[in-house]
Amino acid sequence: MANKLNIGRIVKEAREAAGLSWYMVAKLAGVSPHTVRRIEDGENIPNVAILEKLADALDCRLVVEFEALKKR
């Protein structure tokens, strides 16, 4: 499972690849720039609704996977 830093790194890399600032991503996603910064810095774990908004703003596809940890 991705931790806070991995999620933040992924968001930051997508934002930089899109050539967008924190402010622009926040505006497109309908969240505050502070929220984007905290996610990228690993200070905040976004919920799925926020991740969907960020993915849309960054023209990315959000994929959520569940994997069995062990067989029962």
PDB file of N, CA and C in Angstrom:
ATOM      1  N   MET A   1       0.844  -1.187   0.000  1.00  0.00           N
ATOM      2  CA  MET A   1       0.000   0.000   0.000  1.00  0.00           C
ATOM      3  C   MET A   1       0.884   1.242   0.000  1.00  0.00           C
ATOM      4  N   ALA A   2       0.480   2.222  -0.759  1.00  0.00           N
ATOM      5  CA  ALA A   2       1.262   3.455  -0.840  1.00  0.00           C
ATOM      6  C   ALA A   2       1.152   4.223   0.471  1.00  0.00           C
ATOM      7  N   ASN A   3       2.271   4.764   0.909  1.00  0.00           N
ATOM      8  CA  ASN A   3       2.229   5.578   2.117  1.00  0.00           C
ATOM      9  C   ASN A   3       2.134   7.052   1.739  1.00  0.00           C
ATOM     10  N   LYS A   4       2.152   7.912   2.767  1.00  0.00           N
ATOM     11  CA  LYS A   4       1.993   9.350   2.529  1.00  0.00           C
ATOM     12  C   LYS A   4       3.029   9.896   1.558  1.00  0.00           C
ATOM     13  N   LEU A   5       4.277   9.495   1.734  1.00  0.00           N
ATOM     14  CA  LEU A   5       5.338  10.040   0.891  1.00  0.00           C
ATOM     15  C   LEU A   5       5.219   9.555  -0.547  1.00  0.00           C
ATOM     16  N   ASN A   6       4.826   8.298  -0.745  1.00  0.00           N
ATOM     17  CA  ASN A   6       4.660   7.795  -2.105  1.00  0.00           C
ATOM     18  C   ASN A   6       3.537   8.517  -2.828  1.00  0.00           C
ATOM     19  N   ILE A   7       2.417   8.718  -2.152  1.00  0.00           N
ATOM     20  CA  ILE A   7       1.300   9.429  -2.766  1.00  0.00           C
ATOM     21  C   ILE A   7       1.727  10.848  -3.107  1.00  0.00           C
ATOM     22  N   GLY A   8       2.390  11.504  -2.178  1.00  0.00           N
ATOM     23  CA  GLY A   8       2.861  12.865  -2.421  1.00  0.00           C
ATOM     24  C   GLY A   8       3.830  12.942  -3.581  1.00  0.00           C
ATOM     25  N   ARG A   9       4.747  11.980  -3.655  1.00  0.00           N
ATOM     26  CA  ARG A   9       5.729  11.951  -4.743  1.00  0.00           C
ATOM     27  C   ARG A   9       5.028  11.762  -6.085  1.00  0.00           C
ATOM     28  N   ILE A  10       4.045  10.878  -6.126  1.00  0.00           N
ATOM     29  CA  ILE A  10       3.310  10.623  -7.363  1.00  0.00           C
ATOM     30  C   ILE A  10       2.565  11.879  -7.810  1.00  0.00           C
ATOM     31  N   VAL A  11       1.904  12.540  -6.869  1.00  0.00           N
ATOM     32  CA  VAL A  11       1.171  13.772  -7.197  1.00  0.00           C
ATOM     33  C   VAL A  11       2.138  14.843  -7.689  1.00  0.00           C
ATOM     34  N   LYS A  12       3.256  15.004  -6.996  1.00  0.00           N
ATOM     35  CA  LYS A  12       4.238  16.021  -7.388  1.00  0.00           C
ATOM     36  C   LYS A  12       4.800  15.739  -8.778  1.00  0.00           C
ATOM     37  N   GLU A  13       5.149  14.488  -9.041  1.00  0.00           N
ATOM     38  CA  GLU A  13       5.689  14.137 -10.361  1.00  0.00           C
ATOM     39  C   GLU A  13       4.670  14.393 -11.462  1.00  0.00           C
ATOM     40  N   ALA A  14       3.410  14.068 -11.211  1.00  0.00           N
ATOM     41  CA  ALA A  14       2.361  14.311 -12.206  1.00  0.00           C
ATOM     42  C   ALA A  14       2.170  15.807 -12.429  1.00  0.00           C
ATOM     43  N   ARG A  15       2.212  16.579 -11.331  1.00  0.00           N
ATOM     44  CA  ARG A  15       2.050  18.035 -11.450  1.00  0.00           C
ATOM     45  C   ARG A  15       3.195  18.645 -12.246  1.00  0.00           C
ATOM     46  N   GLU A  16       4.416  18.233 -11.917  1.00  0.00           N
ATOM     47  CA  GLU A  16       5.578  18.771 -12.629  1.00  0.00           C
ATOM     48  C   GLU A  16       5.570  18.356 -14.097  1.00  0.00           C
ATOM     49  N   ALA A  17       5.174  17.120 -14.382  1.00  0.00           N
ATOM     50  CA  ALA A  17       5.104  16.652 -15.769  1.00  0.00           C
ATOM     51  C   ALA A  17       4.070  17.442 -16.565  1.00  0.00           C
ATOM     52  N   ALA A  18       3.015  17.885 -15.877  1.00  0.00           N
ATOM     53  CA  ALA A  18       1.980  18.684 -16.530  1.00  0.00           C
ATOM     54  C   ALA A  18       2.379  20.149 -16.641  1.00  0.00           C
ATOM     55  N   GLY A  19       3.483  20.529 -15.985  1.00  0.00           N
ATOM     56  CA  GLY A  19       3.944  21.911 -16.028  1.00  0.00           C
ATOM     57  C   GLY A  19       3.052  22.862 -15.251  1.00  0.00           C
ATOM     58  N   LEU A  20       2.455  22.358 -14.182  1.00  0.00           N
ATOM     59  CA  LEU A  20       1.527  23.165 -13.396  1.00  0.00           C
ATOM     60  C   LEU A  20       2.096  23.493 -12.019  1.00  0.00           C
ATOM     61  N   SER A  21       1.674  24.628 -11.495  1.00  0.00           N
ATOM     62  CA  SER A  21       2.048  25.027 -10.134  1.00  0.00           C
ATOM     63  C   SER A  21       1.059  24.420  -9.139  1.00  0.00           C
ATOM     64  N   TRP A  22       1.427  24.472  -7.844  1.00  0.00           N
ATOM     65  CA  TRP A  22       0.489  24.045  -6.804  1.00  0.00           C
ATOM     66  C   TRP A  22      -0.825  24.805  -6.959  1.00  0.00           C
ATOM     67  N   TYR A  23      -0.693  26.107  -7.177  1.00  0.00           N
ATOM     68  CA  TYR A  23      -1.878  26.958  -7.262  1.00  0.00           C
ATOM     69  C   TYR A  23      -2.794  26.520  -8.397  1.00  0.00           C
ATOM     70  N   MET A  24      -2.222  26.259  -9.568  1.00  0.00           N
ATOM     71  CA  MET A  24      -3.045  25.869 -10.720  1.00  0.00           C
ATOM     72  C   MET A  24      -3.718  24.518 -10.498  1.00  0.00           C
ATOM     73  N   VAL A  25      -2.984  23.556  -9.947  1.00  0.00           N
ATOM     74  CA  VAL A  25      -3.580  22.243  -9.667  1.00  0.00           C
ATOM     75  C   VAL A  25      -4.711  22.399  -8.658  1.00  0.00           C
ATOM     76  N   ALA A  26      -4.472  23.184  -7.627  1.00  0.00           N
ATOM     77  CA  ALA A  26      -5.497  23.408  -6.611  1.00  0.00           C
ATOM     78  C   ALA A  26      -6.741  24.032  -7.223  1.00  0.00           C
ATOM     79  N   LYS A  27      -6.544  25.029  -8.066  1.00  0.00           N
ATOM     80  CA  LYS A  27      -7.674  25.702  -8.703  1.00  0.00           C
ATOM     81  C   LYS A  27      -8.455  24.729  -9.586  1.00  0.00           C
ATOM     82  N   LEU A  28      -7.746  23.942 -10.390  1.00  0.00           N
ATOM     83  CA  LEU A  28      -8.402  22.975 -11.273  1.00  0.00           C
ATOM     84  C   LEU A  28      -9.121  21.877 -10.491  1.00  0.00           C
ATOM     85  N   ALA A  29      -8.557  21.502  -9.346  1.00  0.00           N
ATOM     86  CA  ALA A  29      -9.131  20.419  -8.543  1.00  0.00           C
ATOM     87  C   ALA A  29     -10.185  20.904  -7.550  1.00  0.00           C
ATOM     88  N   GLY A  30     -10.237  22.208  -7.333  1.00  0.00           N
ATOM     89  CA  GLY A  30     -11.200  22.740  -6.369  1.00  0.00           C
ATOM     90  C   GLY A  30     -10.792  22.510  -4.921  1.00  0.00           C
ATOM     91  N   VAL A  31      -9.476  22.500  -4.691  1.00  0.00           N
ATOM     92  CA  VAL A  31      -8.951  22.368  -3.327  1.00  0.00           C
ATOM     93  C   VAL A  31      -7.998  23.533  -3.078  1.00  0.00           C
ATOM     94  N   SER A  32      -7.557  23.683  -1.845  1.00  0.00           N
ATOM     95  CA  SER A  32      -6.652  24.792  -1.546  1.00  0.00           C
ATOM     96  C   SER A  32      -5.218  24.450  -1.955  1.00  0.00           C
ATOM     97  N   PRO A  33      -4.422  25.468  -2.317  1.00  0.00           N
ATOM     98  CA  PRO A  33      -3.010  25.224  -2.613  1.00  0.00           C
ATOM     99  C   PRO A  33      -2.293  24.595  -1.414  1.00  0.00           C
ATOM    100  N   HIS A  34      -2.698  24.982  -0.209  1.00  0.00           N
ATOM    101  CA  HIS A  34      -2.120  24.416   1.010  1.00  0.00           C
ATOM    102  C   HIS A  34      -2.337  22.897   1.049  1.00  0.00           C
ATOM    103  N   THR A  35      -3.500  22.450   0.626  1.00  0.00           N
ATOM    104  CA  THR A  35      -3.800  21.016   0.589  1.00  0.00           C
ATOM    105  C   THR A  35      -2.869  20.300  -0.368  1.00  0.00           C
ATOM    106  N   VAL A  36      -2.668  20.860  -1.550  1.00  0.00           N
ATOM    107  CA  VAL A  36      -1.776  20.241  -2.538  1.00  0.00           C
ATOM    108  C   VAL A  36      -0.358  20.167  -1.980  1.00  0.00           C
ATOM    109  N   ARG A  37       0.107  21.244  -1.386  1.00  0.00           N
ATOM    110  CA  ARG A  37       1.461  21.261  -0.829  1.00  0.00           C
ATOM    111  C   ARG A  37       1.623  20.214   0.266  1.00  0.00           C
ATOM    112  N   ARG A  38       0.640  20.123   1.162  1.00  0.00           N
ATOM    113  CA  ARG A  38       0.720  19.152   2.267  1.00  0.00           C
ATOM    114  C   ARG A  38       0.713  17.711   1.759  1.00  0.00           C
ATOM    115  N   ILE A  39      -0.039  17.455   0.713  1.00  0.00           N
ATOM    116  CA  ILE A  39      -0.046  16.111   0.121  1.00  0.00           C
ATOM    117  C   ILE A  39       1.321  15.811  -0.476  1.00  0.00           C
ATOM    118  N   GLU A  40       1.842  16.744  -1.262  1.00  0.00           N
ATOM    119  CA  GLU A  40       3.144  16.542  -1.902  1.00  0.00           C
ATOM    120  C   GLU A  40       4.266  16.387  -0.876  1.00  0.00           C
ATOM    121  N   ASP A  41       4.169  17.083   0.235  1.00  0.00           N
ATOM    122  CA  ASP A  41       5.199  17.018   1.275  1.00  0.00           C
ATOM    123  C   ASP A  41       5.035  15.806   2.196  1.00  0.00           C
ATOM    124  N   GLY A  42       3.991  15.010   1.967  1.00  0.00           N
ATOM    125  CA  GLY A  42       3.762  13.828   2.785  1.00  0.00           C
ATOM    126  C   GLY A  42       3.183  14.124   4.149  1.00  0.00           C
ATOM    127  N   GLU A  43       2.628  15.324   4.314  1.00  0.00           N
ATOM    128  CA  GLU A  43       2.047  15.716   5.594  1.00  0.00           C
ATOM    129  C   GLU A  43       0.574  15.345   5.692  1.00  0.00           C
ATOM    130  N   ASN A  44      -0.030  14.971   4.578  1.00  0.00           N
ATOM    131  CA  ASN A  44      -1.456  14.698   4.536  1.00  0.00           C
ATOM    132  C   ASN A  44      -1.713  13.523   3.598  1.00  0.00           C
ATOM    133  N   ILE A  45      -2.568  12.606   4.016  1.00  0.00           N
ATOM    134  CA  ILE A  45      -3.003  11.528   3.135  1.00  0.00           C
ATOM    135  C   ILE A  45      -4.378  11.923   2.601  1.00  0.00           C
ATOM    136  N   PRO A  46      -4.495  12.146   1.303  1.00  0.00           N
ATOM    137  CA  PRO A  46      -5.785  12.564   0.751  1.00  0.00           C
ATOM    138  C   PRO A  46      -6.772  11.401   0.711  1.00  0.00           C
ATOM    139  N   ASN A  47      -8.053  11.728   0.859  1.00  0.00           N
ATOM    140  CA  ASN A  47      -9.065  10.692   0.704  1.00  0.00           C
ATOM    141  C   ASN A  47      -9.296  10.449  -0.791  1.00  0.00           C
ATOM    142  N   VAL A  48     -10.083   9.447  -1.112  1.00  0.00           N
ATOM    143  CA  VAL A  48     -10.295   9.078  -2.514  1.00  0.00           C
ATOM    144  C   VAL A  48     -10.939  10.222  -3.292  1.00  0.00           C
ATOM    145  N   ALA A  49     -11.848  10.955  -2.676  1.00  0.00           N
ATOM    146  CA  ALA A  49     -12.505  12.071  -3.368  1.00  0.00           C
ATOM    147  C   ALA A  49     -11.481  13.126  -3.792  1.00  0.00           C
ATOM    148  N   ILE A  50     -10.542  13.446  -2.916  1.00  0.00           N
ATOM    149  CA  ILE A  50      -9.493  14.423  -3.250  1.00  0.00           C
ATOM    150  C   ILE A  50      -8.581  13.856  -4.329  1.00  0.00           C
ATOM    151  N   LEU A  51      -8.215  12.578  -4.207  1.00  0.00           N
ATOM    152  CA  LEU A  51      -7.372  11.958  -5.236  1.00  0.00           C
ATOM    153  C   LEU A  51      -8.047  11.984  -6.601  1.00  0.00           C
ATOM    154  N   GLU A  52      -9.362  11.763  -6.640  1.00  0.00           N
ATOM    155  CA  GLU A  52     -10.093  11.829  -7.910  1.00  0.00           C
ATOM    156  C   GLU A  52     -10.030  13.237  -8.497  1.00  0.00           C
ATOM    157  N   LYS A  53     -10.196  14.247  -7.657  1.00  0.00           N
ATOM    158  CA  LYS A  53     -10.126  15.634  -8.126  1.00  0.00           C
ATOM    159  C   LYS A  53      -8.731  15.965  -8.655  1.00  0.00           C
ATOM    160  N   LEU A  54      -7.705  15.525  -7.925  1.00  0.00           N
ATOM    161  CA  LEU A  54      -6.329  15.777  -8.365  1.00  0.00           C
ATOM    162  C   LEU A  54      -6.037  15.043  -9.669  1.00  0.00           C
ATOM    163  N   ALA A  55      -6.485  13.806  -9.771  1.00  0.00           N
ATOM    164  CA  ALA A  55      -6.270  13.035 -10.998  1.00  0.00           C
ATOM    165  C   ALA A  55      -6.925  13.728 -12.185  1.00  0.00           C
ATOM    166  N   ASP A  56      -8.150  14.209 -12.008  1.00  0.00           N
ATOM    167  CA  ASP A  56      -8.828  14.934 -13.084  1.00  0.00           C
ATOM    168  C   ASP A  56      -8.058  16.194 -13.459  1.00  0.00           C
ATOM    169  N   ALA A  57      -7.617  16.941 -12.454  1.00  0.00           N
ATOM    170  CA  ALA A  57      -6.884  18.185 -12.702  1.00  0.00           C
ATOM    171  C   ALA A  57      -5.571  17.926 -13.428  1.00  0.00           C
ATOM    172  N   LEU A  58      -4.963  16.776 -13.150  1.00  0.00           N
ATOM    173  CA  LEU A  58      -3.662  16.440 -13.738  1.00  0.00           C
ATOM    174  C   LEU A  58      -3.795  15.560 -14.976  1.00  0.00           C
ATOM    175  N   ASP A  59      -5.030  15.331 -15.417  1.00  0.00           N
ATOM    176  CA  ASP A  59      -5.306  14.489 -16.586  1.00  0.00           C
ATOM    177  C   ASP A  59      -4.678  13.106 -16.414  1.00  0.00           C
ATOM    178  N   CYS A  60      -4.905  12.543 -15.228  1.00  0.00           N
ATOM    179  CA  CYS A  60      -4.390  11.210 -14.885  1.00  0.00           C
ATOM    180  C   CYS A  60      -5.561  10.291 -14.554  1.00  0.00           C
ATOM    181  N   ARG A  61      -5.267   9.016 -14.570  1.00  0.00           N
ATOM    182  CA  ARG A  61      -6.260   8.012 -14.198  1.00  0.00           C
ATOM    183  C   ARG A  61      -5.917   7.513 -12.800  1.00  0.00           C
ATOM    184  N   LEU A  62      -6.912   7.489 -11.922  1.00  0.00           N
ATOM    185  CA  LEU A  62      -6.722   6.987 -10.565  1.00  0.00           C
ATOM    186  C   LEU A  62      -7.048   5.502 -10.547  1.00  0.00           C
ATOM    187  N   VAL A  63      -6.104   4.709 -10.069  1.00  0.00           N
ATOM    188  CA  VAL A  63      -6.294   3.259  -9.975  1.00  0.00           C
ATOM    189  C   VAL A  63      -6.134   2.854  -8.516  1.00  0.00           C
ATOM    190  N   VAL A  64      -7.148   2.191  -7.983  1.00  0.00           N
ATOM    191  CA  VAL A  64      -7.101   1.700  -6.612  1.00  0.00           C
ATOM    192  C   VAL A  64      -7.137   0.181  -6.680  1.00  0.00           C
ATOM    193  N   GLU A  65      -6.186  -0.460  -6.032  1.00  0.00           N
ATOM    194  CA  GLU A  65      -6.116  -1.917  -6.062  1.00  0.00           C
ATOM    195  C   GLU A  65      -6.176  -2.480  -4.651  1.00  0.00           C
ATOM    196  N   PHE A  66      -6.832  -3.604  -4.531  1.00  0.00           N
ATOM    197  CA  PHE A  66      -6.829  -4.365  -3.291  1.00  0.00           C
ATOM    198  C   PHE A  66      -6.128  -5.679  -3.584  1.00  0.00           C
ATOM    199  N   GLU A  67      -5.177  -6.024  -2.756  1.00  0.00           N
ATOM    200  CA  GLU A  67      -4.471  -7.285  -2.909  1.00  0.00           C
ATOM    201  C   GLU A  67      -4.572  -8.059  -1.606  1.00  0.00           C
ATOM    202  N   ALA A  68      -4.799  -9.339  -1.723  1.00  0.00           N
ATOM    203  CA  ALA A  68      -4.856 -10.180  -0.530  1.00  0.00           C
ATOM    204  C   ALA A  68      -3.477 -10.223   0.117  1.00  0.00           C
ATOM    205  N   LEU A  69      -3.440 -10.032   1.415  1.00  0.00           N
ATOM    206  CA  LEU A  69      -2.178 -10.088   2.136  1.00  0.00           C
ATOM    207  C   LEU A  69      -1.768 -11.526   2.419  1.00  0.00           C
ATOM    208  N   LYS A  70      -2.756 -12.375   2.646  1.00  0.00           N
ATOM    209  CA  LYS A  70      -2.472 -13.795   2.869  1.00  0.00           C
ATOM    210  C   LYS A  70      -3.732 -14.588   2.558  1.00  0.00           C
ATOM    211  N   LYS A  71      -3.552 -15.847   2.279  1.00  0.00           N
ATOM    212  CA  LYS A  71      -4.704 -16.710   2.016  1.00  0.00           C
ATOM    213  C   LYS A  71      -5.305 -17.155   3.330  1.00  0.00           C
ATOM    214  N   ARG A  72      -6.620 -17.261   3.348  1.00  0.00           N
ATOM    215  CA  ARG A  72      -7.314 -17.690   4.576  1.00  0.00           C
ATOM    216  C   ARG A  72      -7.473 -19.177   4.606  1.00  0.00           C
TER     217      ARG A  72
END
